[in-house]
Amino acid sequence: MDLHFGDSKPTDDERAAVDALLGPPESSWEGADRSDADLRWARGGREARDRREMLLPGLHAINDRIGWISDGALDYLCRRLTVPPAEAYGVATFYAMFSVRPRPATVLHVCTDLACAAAGASELCAGVEARLGHGASVQRSPCLGLCERAPAALAVRAGDPVRTAVSAPATVEAAVLAAGSPDSAPEEPPAAMAVPQAGDPALTLLRRVGVVDPCSLDDYRAHGGYTALRRAFGLGPAGVIREVTDSGLVGRGGAAFPTGRKWQATASQPDHPHYLVCNADESEPGTFKDRVLMEGDPYALVEAMTVAGYAVGAHRGYLYLRGEYPRALRRLEHAVAQARARGFLGDDVLGQGYAFDIEIRRGAGAYICGEETALFNSIEGYRGEPRSKPPFPVEKGLFGKPTVENNVETLVNVLPILTMGAPAYAAIGTDRSTGPKLFCVSGGVDRPGIYELPFGATLGEVLALAGVRENLRAVLLGGAAGGFVRPDELDIPLTFEGTREAGTTLGSGVVMAFDDTVPLPRLLLRIAEFFRDESCGQCVPCRVGTVRQEEALHRIVRRTGAAAADDIALLREVGRAMRDASICGLGQTAWNAVESAIDRLGAYE
Amino acid sequence: MTVTSLGIPRRLLEFTIDGQAVRMPEGSTVLDACRAAGKDIPTLCQGDTLRPKNACRVCVVEVEGSRTLVPACSRRAEPGMEVRTDTERARHSRKIVLELLASSVDLSTTPQVAAWIKEYEAKPDRFGPDTARLNEEPKIDNDLYVRDYDKCILCYKCVDACGDQWQNTFAISVSGRGFDARISVEQDAPLTDSACVYCGNCIEVCPTGALSFKSEFDMRAAGTWDETRQTETTTVCAYCGVGCNLTLHVQDNEIVKVTSPHDNPVTHGNLCIKGRFGYQHVQNRD
């Protein structure tokens, strides 16, 4: 590889931002001043190429410090990592939170997704745009995961250090204040405010949220923390996998794959090293449960990742956290550092001779990176495009090695499985959907938030808990990739099998209520727009199909009946091919919600 | 004499295509098997010298037990697999993919696609007159080749050929995402400011004519490009001792472009700037 760099130079600030991450450059080959040694040897080769995985953190470092990524900064980063500039440019332009064009240091991300749109996001956008001057730019954002406090805005001010402030529920004044001085913006309410059941002793997954101090390892231990890991060491890796298999736990990220089987398949791979990846890239519109868990009980995730790593024989776990969650990032960075300092992570976890550590990677605004293989590419410093399967991650995952990937909720379930034992855990819920489940309830309800219920509760029961209002028009189950159901279908049992039988899906646990004041066609248009924005563009059915669907929905936004029939037929044909022929779940599910709105709600009749 | 490595003996896998039993060596793709069985599967992004990217999804087939359709070009054959190539479901997806592509890019210089559009009864016009298209002017920033991204189907073949699969120059990448994704060099700069070494191997693999010789582009613009009047002569490059094969495309006694045979075991269709573009001295009559 003969890399070619342009002649644009980084500014001192840009250079400092990269050097703060990577350390000072050692030779002129990577941007230092030329020294005598440089005349005698050339640094590079395989050793340098292995640093590709630092590309995404490097882009964050520049974007955090300056607010955007200039030619000179990108070139310097490429020199430091021996990454071809064209490829780095491709990566930098892939993520919504990065810009390769100059922009103000402060960016106010205003959520325009479903719950926020229903709560007045467009008025908020118009208001802040009118009030904010040249020092800040307003960016319409996909779901910020703050649906219980809609409408939401996130201000990010570049600098050293980068400052963030969340305003939710946001008023024009509050959002402008957050953007104007992020440091003096009011503190966010504690995570427990998103858990209306907080403090209820019957809770399993959420029992510590609001009870424990999320910044104290000792408090976590005083509330039962690290008993699961001790039990895991007693059982041995095979014993842990047996418990998880016997518990009947299936993945909570939407695909519902049996966790024990996944772990067993990875643990038994002869190729090493094995990796553990925690998927905390929660970007499904309407989903915020992982954020609340991470903000309210961060050590639980650290412990659960350690247990999972131990079970599958991994010594390194990657926590891929979405870039729009600054508080979760701070809490988890703190938790990981504390756990490391106290011997709960590191070369010899709890003196058991097992080495495990966690590295946190920030996403940068790409829904597709929640797809498991796209997430691997993102960590490795490539564009977050999904890989084709097979081979599956258990065989060839992160860095081409056997990898287990689980989402936050799935991992946190492992703790009660080990502390209460598989039989007791499996007794919760139904035969085929065992354990507790978190539901993200938002929209037209009096008490939006995260609810924990055993599998088998009906949709109506969840909505009743959250205080559903009278004029309910539709419920979106499972998020933008899920489906709508009618108000007369509230007896659907919320289990994987129950929702499947009812022709819908549990997805990531989204329950979003819409009353009859919400214009359905506008909502469907927003869903189509979301998928068009978030398609990675790799395969034709998704890249072009999402555009053609959005165009058709635009055409029929004010039409019904026969006037809409042609375009609905077109939508169906394109949707069918997208479901059948797209590479990954994004394209395969992009049409689900709109289809269900047409079929179940009669959206255009 | 060319010595072709036979490699270690490979096991034969038995499976069925459209109910008919087939045997293929281990490692074959479903597409290899379909072609060996005489089935006509359309392909756009598949390239004979590159690892399948399976981005276009026009080669999808049904495989028993698979929830979704399967790209024939990249799926390895497995024993006992039941493949169906011409079901209504597979044909529907191919038709839609062809419609989606033809409605968004200019396929006028893509070989064979017109026949597939006819065969699958694809109607790209039915998305209406206001469909989003690329609508970009061809990028003409050097004397050797033209990048006309209005014809680009984003198959990634140029990226792969420029990158770790052949040239190792890494001058081309995909930037942006979704419908706005484009093939570009760093900073979307002119080619002359990029890492490009003008080997032209990206042109060699481009399936749609989005990348073309300046000579071909100019002749097409002038209406003088006529492949029926062209002869192709394969010879050996005289520039150095490697011995790369050149195929000279000659029209009216002028070399109009140079390609290289993909089955050459040394170059696999790849050339350098001299072999690919350095032919004017042959026909310089001044």
mmCIF file of N, CA and C in Angstrom, chain A residues 539-545 548 573-574 577-578 581, chain B residues 40-45 55-60 90-108 110-127 133 153 208:
data_model
loop_
_atom_site.group_PDB
_atom_site.id
_atom_site.type_symbol
_atom_site.label_atom_id
_atom_site.label_comp_id
_atom_site.label_asym_id
_atom_site.label_seq_id
_atom_site.Cartn_x
_atom_site.Cartn_y
_atom_site.Cartn_z
ATOM 1 N N CYS A 539 -27.136 -2.042 -0.750
ATOM 2 C CA CYS A 539 -27.878 -2.887 -1.687
ATOM 3 C C CYS A 539 -29.028 -2.113 -2.335
ATOM 4 N N VAL A 540 -29.319 -2.488 -3.562
ATOM 5 C CA VAL A 540 -30.287 -1.737 -4.369
ATOM 6 C C VAL A 540 -31.703 -1.749 -3.781
ATOM 7 N N PRO A 541 -32.229 -2.901 -3.339
ATOM 8 C CA PRO A 541 -33.621 -2.875 -2.867
ATOM 9 C C PRO A 541 -33.835 -1.852 -1.762
ATOM 10 N N CYS A 542 -32.879 -1.724 -0.867
ATOM 11 C CA CYS A 542 -33.021 -0.797 0.251
ATOM 12 C C CYS A 542 -32.655 0.630 -0.168
ATOM 13 N N ARG A 543 -31.542 0.774 -0.890
ATOM 14 C CA ARG A 543 -31.080 2.128 -1.232
ATOM 15 C C ARG A 543 -32.094 2.877 -2.082
ATOM 16 N N VAL A 544 -32.605 2.212 -3.113
ATOM 17 C CA VAL A 544 -33.558 2.885 -3.987
ATOM 18 C C VAL A 544 -34.994 2.630 -3.518
ATOM 19 N N GLY A 545 -35.243 1.432 -2.979
ATOM 20 C CA GLY A 545 -36.601 1.096 -2.557
ATOM 21 C C GLY A 545 -37.139 2.054 -1.504
ATOM 22 N N ARG A 548 -38.178 5.246 -3.278
ATOM 23 C CA ARG A 548 -39.417 5.125 -4.059
ATOM 24 C C ARG A 548 -40.632 5.017 -3.144
ATOM 25 N N GLU A 573 -45.531 -3.852 -3.866
ATOM 26 C CA GLU A 573 -44.585 -4.575 -4.734
ATOM 27 C C GLU A 573 -43.152 -4.288 -4.341
ATOM 28 N N VAL A 574 -42.853 -3.007 -4.117
ATOM 29 C CA VAL A 574 -41.489 -2.638 -3.725
ATOM 30 C C VAL A 574 -41.176 -3.210 -2.343
ATOM 31 N N ALA A 577 -40.219 -6.908 -2.422
ATOM 32 C CA ALA A 577 -38.856 -7.157 -2.900
ATOM 33 C C ALA A 577 -37.831 -6.715 -1.858
ATOM 34 N N MET A 578 -38.114 -5.618 -1.150
ATOM 35 C CA MET A 578 -37.181 -5.177 -0.105
ATOM 36 C C MET A 578 -37.086 -6.219 0.993
ATOM 37 N N ALA A 581 -35.173 -9.362 -0.667
ATOM 38 C CA ALA A 581 -33.876 -9.297 -1.338
ATOM 39 C C ALA A 581 -32.868 -8.357 -0.702
ATOM 40 N N ASP B 40 -29.967 -19.425 -16.650
ATOM 41 C CA ASP B 40 -29.608 -18.043 -16.922
ATOM 42 C C ASP B 40 -30.001 -17.178 -15.726
ATOM 43 N N ILE B 41 -29.000 -16.780 -14.951
ATOM 44 C CA ILE B 41 -29.266 -15.902 -13.800
ATOM 45 C C ILE B 41 -28.677 -14.539 -14.139
ATOM 46 N N PRO B 42 -29.458 -13.478 -14.106
ATOM 47 C CA PRO B 42 -28.882 -12.161 -14.393
ATOM 48 C C PRO B 42 -27.940 -11.721 -13.274
ATOM 49 N N THR B 43 -26.856 -11.071 -13.639
ATOM 50 C CA THR B 43 -25.939 -10.508 -12.636
ATOM 51 C C THR B 43 -25.484 -9.140 -13.118
ATOM 52 N N LEU B 44 -25.325 -8.221 -12.200
ATOM 53 C CA LEU B 44 -24.797 -6.899 -12.541
ATOM 54 C C LEU B 44 -23.506 -6.608 -11.782
ATOM 55 N N CYS B 45 -23.540 -6.799 -10.453
ATOM 56 C CA CYS B 45 -22.376 -6.403 -9.664
ATOM 57 C C CYS B 45 -21.367 -7.525 -9.541
ATOM 58 N N ALA B 55 -24.203 -6.696 -3.903
ATOM 59 C CA ALA B 55 -24.890 -5.448 -3.588
ATOM 60 C C ALA B 55 -26.102 -5.210 -4.475
ATOM 61 N N CYS B 56 -26.079 -5.723 -5.724
ATOM 62 C CA CYS B 56 -27.166 -5.348 -6.630
ATOM 63 C C CYS B 56 -28.424 -6.173 -6.398
ATOM 64 N N ARG B 57 -28.264 -7.396 -5.942
ATOM 65 C CA ARG B 57 -29.373 -8.307 -5.589
ATOM 66 C C ARG B 57 -30.217 -8.709 -6.790
ATOM 67 N N VAL B 58 -29.646 -8.663 -7.977
ATOM 68 C CA VAL B 58 -30.430 -9.063 -9.142
ATOM 69 C C VAL B 58 -30.296 -10.574 -9.377
ATOM 70 N N CYS B 59 -29.331 -11.219 -8.715
ATOM 71 C CA CYS B 59 -29.119 -12.654 -8.939
ATOM 72 C C CYS B 59 -29.818 -13.512 -7.893
ATOM 73 N N VAL B 60 -30.771 -12.931 -7.148
ATOM 74 C CA VAL B 60 -31.358 -13.688 -6.036
ATOM 75 C C VAL B 60 -32.105 -14.939 -6.500
ATOM 76 N N ALA B 90 -38.613 -15.084 -6.781
ATOM 77 C CA ALA B 90 -37.300 -14.623 -7.246
ATOM 78 C C ALA B 90 -37.462 -13.677 -8.435
ATOM 79 N N ARG B 91 -38.356 -14.034 -9.338
ATOM 80 C CA ARG B 91 -38.562 -13.199 -10.526
ATOM 81 C C ARG B 91 -39.100 -11.817 -10.129
ATOM 82 N N HIS B 92 -39.970 -11.806 -9.112
ATOM 83 C CA HIS B 92 -40.534 -10.525 -8.660
ATOM 84 C C HIS B 92 -39.420 -9.608 -8.142
ATOM 85 N N SER B 93 -38.542 -10.163 -7.300
ATOM 86 C CA SER B 93 -37.472 -9.333 -6.745
ATOM 87 C C SER B 93 -36.544 -8.839 -7.843
ATOM 88 N N ARG B 94 -36.227 -9.705 -8.806
ATOM 89 C CA ARG B 94 -35.345 -9.276 -9.905
ATOM 90 C C ARG B 94 -36.004 -8.159 -10.703
ATOM 91 N N LYS B 95 -37.287 -8.324 -10.933
ATOM 92 C CA LYS B 95 -37.990 -7.290 -11.694
ATOM 93 C C LYS B 95 -37.932 -5.959 -10.960
ATOM 94 N N ILE B 96 -38.242 -5.982 -9.669
ATOM 95 C CA ILE B 96 -38.249 -4.723 -8.899
ATOM 96 C C ILE B 96 -36.848 -4.119 -8.843
ATOM 97 N N VAL B 97 -35.845 -4.956 -8.637
ATOM 98 C CA VAL B 97 -34.473 -4.439 -8.583
ATOM 99 C C VAL B 97 -34.119 -3.765 -9.906
ATOM 100 N N LEU B 98 -34.493 -4.397 -11.007
ATOM 101 C CA LEU B 98 -34.212 -3.790 -12.316
ATOM 102 C C LEU B 98 -34.964 -2.469 -12.470
ATOM 103 N N GLU B 99 -36.190 -2.446 -11.994
ATOM 104 C CA GLU B 99 -36.971 -1.202 -12.084
ATOM 105 C C GLU B 99 -36.356 -0.100 -11.221
ATOM 106 N N LEU B 100 -35.952 -0.478 -10.004
ATOM 107 C CA LEU B 100 -35.373 0.518 -9.099
ATOM 108 C C LEU B 100 -34.086 1.092 -9.686
ATOM 109 N N LEU B 101 -33.276 0.201 -10.251
ATOM 110 C CA LEU B 101 -32.016 0.670 -10.832
ATOM 111 C C LEU B 101 -32.265 1.538 -12.056
ATOM 112 N N ALA B 102 -33.088 1.014 -12.952
ATOM 113 C CA ALA B 102 -33.290 1.732 -14.211
ATOM 114 C C ALA B 102 -34.018 3.051 -14.001
ATOM 115 N N SER B 103 -34.731 3.174 -12.873
ATOM 116 C CA SER B 103 -35.415 4.439 -12.615
ATOM 117 C C SER B 103 -34.481 5.460 -11.982
ATOM 118 N N SER B 104 -33.337 5.004 -11.486
ATOM 119 C CA SER B 104 -32.473 5.953 -10.781
ATOM 120 C C SER B 104 -31.153 6.222 -11.494
ATOM 121 N N VAL B 105 -30.720 5.328 -12.348
ATOM 122 C CA VAL B 105 -29.472 5.567 -13.076
ATOM 123 C C VAL B 105 -29.656 5.272 -14.566
ATOM 124 N N ASP B 106 -28.685 5.729 -15.331
ATOM 125 C CA ASP B 106 -28.713 5.566 -16.785
ATOM 126 C C ASP B 106 -28.039 4.237 -17.148
ATOM 127 N N LEU B 107 -28.838 3.266 -17.589
ATOM 128 C CA LEU B 107 -28.281 1.946 -17.893
ATOM 129 C C LEU B 107 -28.042 1.771 -19.400
ATOM 130 N N SER B 108 -27.953 2.889 -20.124
ATOM 131 C CA SER B 108 -27.889 2.765 -21.583
ATOM 132 C C SER B 108 -26.609 2.096 -22.071
ATOM 133 N N THR B 110 -25.049 -0.310 -20.207
ATOM 134 C CA THR B 110 -24.857 -1.543 -19.441
ATOM 135 C C THR B 110 -25.209 -2.735 -20.321
ATOM 136 N N PRO B 111 -24.259 -3.618 -20.580
ATOM 137 C CA PRO B 111 -24.548 -4.742 -21.463
ATOM 138 C C PRO B 111 -25.640 -5.637 -20.891
ATOM 139 N N GLN B 112 -26.459 -6.162 -21.728
ATOM 140 C CA GLN B 112 -27.463 -7.185 -21.405
ATOM 141 C C GLN B 112 -28.660 -6.687 -20.606
ATOM 142 N N VAL B 113 -28.575 -5.503 -20.000
ATOM 143 C CA VAL B 113 -29.644 -5.149 -19.072
ATOM 144 C C VAL B 113 -30.972 -4.923 -19.807
ATOM 145 N N ALA B 114 -30.890 -4.433 -21.022
ATOM 146 C CA ALA B 114 -32.132 -4.200 -21.774
ATOM 147 C C ALA B 114 -32.890 -5.511 -21.974
ATOM 148 N N ALA B 115 -32.144 -6.569 -22.230
ATOM 149 C CA ALA B 115 -32.793 -7.870 -22.433
ATOM 150 C C ALA B 115 -33.445 -8.357 -21.145
ATOM 151 N N TRP B 116 -32.772 -8.130 -20.019
ATOM 152 C CA TRP B 116 -33.375 -8.560 -18.746
ATOM 153 C C TRP B 116 -34.602 -7.732 -18.418
ATOM 154 N N ILE B 117 -34.536 -6.448 -18.680
ATOM 155 C CA ILE B 117 -35.702 -5.597 -18.419
ATOM 156 C C ILE B 117 -36.900 -6.106 -19.211
ATOM 157 N N LYS B 118 -36.630 -6.524 -20.435
ATOM 158 C CA LYS B 118 -37.701 -7.065 -21.270
ATOM 159 C C LYS B 118 -38.176 -8.413 -20.721
ATOM 160 N N GLU B 119 -37.212 -9.271 -20.390
ATOM 161 C CA GLU B 119 -37.578 -10.610 -19.936
ATOM 162 C C GLU B 119 -38.410 -10.561 -18.655
ATOM 163 N N TYR B 120 -38.024 -9.691 -17.725
ATOM 164 C CA TYR B 120 -38.732 -9.641 -16.444
ATOM 165 C C TYR B 120 -39.896 -8.644 -16.462
ATOM 166 N N GLU B 121 -40.158 -8.077 -17.614
ATOM 167 C CA GLU B 121 -41.248 -7.126 -17.797
ATOM 168 C C GLU B 121 -41.169 -5.973 -16.797
ATOM 169 N N ALA B 122 -39.957 -5.498 -16.593
ATOM 170 C CA ALA B 122 -39.757 -4.374 -15.680
ATOM 171 C C ALA B 122 -40.182 -3.086 -16.365
ATOM 172 N N LYS B 123 -40.851 -2.223 -15.573
ATOM 173 C CA LYS B 123 -41.314 -0.943 -16.119
ATOM 174 C C LYS B 123 -40.794 0.189 -15.240
ATOM 175 N N PRO B 124 -39.577 0.619 -15.496
ATOM 176 C CA PRO B 124 -38.960 1.640 -14.640
ATOM 177 C C PRO B 124 -39.732 2.959 -14.619
ATOM 178 N N ASP B 125 -40.557 3.210 -15.637
ATOM 179 C CA ASP B 125 -41.268 4.484 -15.710
ATOM 180 C C ASP B 125 -42.416 4.590 -14.713
ATOM 181 N N ARG B 126 -42.827 3.437 -14.167
ATOM 182 C CA ARG B 126 -44.072 3.485 -13.390
ATOM 183 C C ARG B 126 -43.927 4.175 -12.038
ATOM 184 N N PHE B 127 -42.698 4.551 -11.653
ATOM 185 C CA PHE B 127 -42.566 5.305 -10.406
ATOM 186 C C PHE B 127 -42.886 6.777 -10.606
ATOM 187 N N ARG B 133 -33.315 10.922 -9.152
ATOM 188 C CA ARG B 133 -32.230 10.339 -9.936
ATOM 189 C C ARG B 133 -30.947 11.025 -9.506
ATOM 190 N N ILE B 153 -24.090 2.155 -10.552
ATOM 191 C CA ILE B 153 -25.054 1.396 -9.746
ATOM 192 C C ILE B 153 -24.488 1.070 -8.366
ATOM 193 N N THR B 208 -21.105 -0.916 -15.974
ATOM 194 C CA THR B 208 -22.158 -0.081 -16.558
ATOM 195 C C THR B 208 -21.653 1.020 -17.476
#
